[in-house]
Short mmCIF file of C-alpha atoms in Angstrom, two decimals:
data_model
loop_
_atom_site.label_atom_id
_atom_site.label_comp_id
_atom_site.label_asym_id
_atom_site.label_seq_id
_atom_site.Cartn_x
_atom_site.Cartn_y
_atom_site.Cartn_z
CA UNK A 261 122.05 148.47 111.17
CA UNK A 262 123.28 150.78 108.26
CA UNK A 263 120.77 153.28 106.69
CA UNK A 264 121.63 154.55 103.40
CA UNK A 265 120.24 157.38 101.40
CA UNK A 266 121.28 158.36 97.89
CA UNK A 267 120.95 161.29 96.19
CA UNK A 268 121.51 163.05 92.66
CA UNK A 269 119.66 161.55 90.55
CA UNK A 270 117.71 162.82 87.57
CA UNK A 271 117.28 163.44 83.71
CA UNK A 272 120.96 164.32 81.43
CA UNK A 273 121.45 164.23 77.83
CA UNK A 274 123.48 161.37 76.71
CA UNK A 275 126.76 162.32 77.05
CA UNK A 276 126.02 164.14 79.61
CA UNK A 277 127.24 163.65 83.64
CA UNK A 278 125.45 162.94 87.07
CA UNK A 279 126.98 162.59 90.55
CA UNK A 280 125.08 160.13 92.69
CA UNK A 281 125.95 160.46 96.29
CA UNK A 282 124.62 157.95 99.54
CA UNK A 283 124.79 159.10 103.15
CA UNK A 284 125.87 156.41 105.79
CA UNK A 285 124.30 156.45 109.26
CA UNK A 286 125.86 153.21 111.00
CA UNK A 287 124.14 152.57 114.45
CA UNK A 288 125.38 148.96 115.61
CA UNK A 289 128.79 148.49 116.71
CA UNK A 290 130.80 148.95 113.43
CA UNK A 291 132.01 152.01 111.76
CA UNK A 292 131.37 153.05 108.06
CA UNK A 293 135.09 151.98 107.35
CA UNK A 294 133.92 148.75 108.45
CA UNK A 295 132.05 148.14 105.67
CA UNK A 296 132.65 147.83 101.56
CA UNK A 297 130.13 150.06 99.52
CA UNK A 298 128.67 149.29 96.34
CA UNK A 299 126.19 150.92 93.75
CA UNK A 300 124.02 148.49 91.81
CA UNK A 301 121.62 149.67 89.29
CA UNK A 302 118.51 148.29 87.70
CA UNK A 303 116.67 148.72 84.61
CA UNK A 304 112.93 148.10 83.28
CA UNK A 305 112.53 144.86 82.98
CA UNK A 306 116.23 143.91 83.71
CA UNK A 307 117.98 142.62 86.55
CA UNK A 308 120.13 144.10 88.85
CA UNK A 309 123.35 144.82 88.59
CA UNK A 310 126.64 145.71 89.94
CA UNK A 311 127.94 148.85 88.66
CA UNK A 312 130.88 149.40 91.10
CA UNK A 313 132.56 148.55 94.39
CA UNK A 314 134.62 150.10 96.47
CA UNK A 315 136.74 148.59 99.72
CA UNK A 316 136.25 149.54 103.19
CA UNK A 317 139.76 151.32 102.99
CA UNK A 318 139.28 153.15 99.32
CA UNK A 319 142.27 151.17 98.74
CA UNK A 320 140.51 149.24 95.92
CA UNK A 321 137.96 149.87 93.22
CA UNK A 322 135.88 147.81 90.52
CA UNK A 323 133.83 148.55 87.91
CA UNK A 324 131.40 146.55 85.38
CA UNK A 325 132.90 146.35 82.01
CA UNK A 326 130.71 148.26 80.74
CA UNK A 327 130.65 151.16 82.52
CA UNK A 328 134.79 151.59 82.94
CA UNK A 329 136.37 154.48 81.90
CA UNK A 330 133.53 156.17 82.78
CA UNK A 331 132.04 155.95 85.91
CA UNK A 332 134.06 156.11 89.36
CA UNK A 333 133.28 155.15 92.39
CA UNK A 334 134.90 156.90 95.87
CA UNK A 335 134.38 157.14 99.15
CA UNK A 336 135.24 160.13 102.34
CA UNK A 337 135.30 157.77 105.39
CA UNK A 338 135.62 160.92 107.57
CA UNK A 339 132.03 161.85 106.35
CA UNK A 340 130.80 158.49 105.57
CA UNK A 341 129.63 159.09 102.04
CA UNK A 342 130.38 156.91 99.05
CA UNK A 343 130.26 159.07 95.37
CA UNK A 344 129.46 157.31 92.09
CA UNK A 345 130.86 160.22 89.41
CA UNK A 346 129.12 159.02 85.83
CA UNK A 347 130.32 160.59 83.01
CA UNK A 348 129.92 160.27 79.30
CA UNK A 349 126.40 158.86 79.92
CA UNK A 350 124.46 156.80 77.78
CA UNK A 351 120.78 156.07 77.43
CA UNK A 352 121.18 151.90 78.81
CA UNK A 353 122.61 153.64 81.93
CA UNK A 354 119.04 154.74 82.68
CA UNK A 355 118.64 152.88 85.65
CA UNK A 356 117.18 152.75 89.21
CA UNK A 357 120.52 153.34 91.30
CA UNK A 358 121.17 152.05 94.65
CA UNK A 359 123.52 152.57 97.26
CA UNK A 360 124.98 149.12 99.03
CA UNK A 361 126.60 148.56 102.37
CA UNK A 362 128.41 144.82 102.62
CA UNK A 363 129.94 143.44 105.67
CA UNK A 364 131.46 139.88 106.17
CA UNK A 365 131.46 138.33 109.63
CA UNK A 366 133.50 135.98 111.38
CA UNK A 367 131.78 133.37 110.05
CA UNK A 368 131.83 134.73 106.18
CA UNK A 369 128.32 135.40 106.06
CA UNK A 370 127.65 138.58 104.08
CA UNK A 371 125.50 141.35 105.53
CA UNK A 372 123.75 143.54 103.05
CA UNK A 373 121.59 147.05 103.47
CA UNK A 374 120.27 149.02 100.78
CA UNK A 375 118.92 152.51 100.12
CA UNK A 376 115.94 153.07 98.12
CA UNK A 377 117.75 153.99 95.23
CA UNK A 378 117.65 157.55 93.10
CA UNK A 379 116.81 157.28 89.33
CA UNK A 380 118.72 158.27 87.05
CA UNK A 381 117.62 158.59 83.39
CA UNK A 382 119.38 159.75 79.82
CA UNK A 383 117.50 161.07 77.13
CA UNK A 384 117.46 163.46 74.76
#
C-alpha cells in the first residue's frame, strides 16, 4: 500500500509557475525507491494524461511533448517526495493533477496508487 498526497496547487497567470509536490507513505514491504512516480493530469471533459515520469532511481525522466522544456519532474528518495516544477504555464495546462506510484512484479503485472490530485488552473 502507497498513500500519496499532493500539494501546490492553485490559480497563476499564464506564464506564470507552480510547484506541485506528493508525499509518499509506503507501508507494505517495499521502499519508495522501489517504485517509479508519475504525474498525470486531467482536464474538463478530457482524458487523462501522462504529463511526466520519473524512475525509481531519478536516473531517468520523460515528459509529454507538450509540456517539455517546461515542466520537470524530480524526486528526493531520502524524503520520499516526487516534485513536478511547471513553468511557463499555459491556460490547456489547467488540469486536475495527480500524483502516481507504479510498481512491476515478478510476474510484470503493474501496481498503481493514486492521490486525489491538486488543481491547478491558469488564467488571467
Amino acid at each position: 500500500q502507497v498513500q500519496l498526497v499532493e500539494a501546490g496547487g492553485g490559480l497563476v497567470q499564464p506564464g506564470g509557475s507552480l510547484r506541485l509536490s506528493c508525499s509518499a507513505t509506503v507501508i507494505n514491504g517495499y521502499t519508495f525507491r522501489d517504485y517509479a512516480m508519475n504525474w498525470y493530469r486531467q482536464g474538463p471533459g478530457k482524458e487523462r494524461e501522462l504529463v511526466a515520469s520519473i524512475t525509481a532511481s531519478g536516473g531517468s525522466t520523460n515528459y509529454a511533448d507538450s509540456v517539455k522544456g517546461r515542466f520537470t519532474i524530480s524526486r528526493d528518495n531520502a524524503k520520499n517526495t516526487v516534485n513536478l516544477q511547471m513553468n511557463s504555464l499555459r491556460t490547456e495546462d489547467s488540469a486536475v493533477y495527480y500524483c502516481n506510484a507504479q510498481r512491476t512484479t515478478r510476474a510484470l503485472i503493474l501496481i498503481n496508487y493514486w492521490g486525489q490530485g491538486t488543481q491547478v488552473t491558469v488564467s488571467s
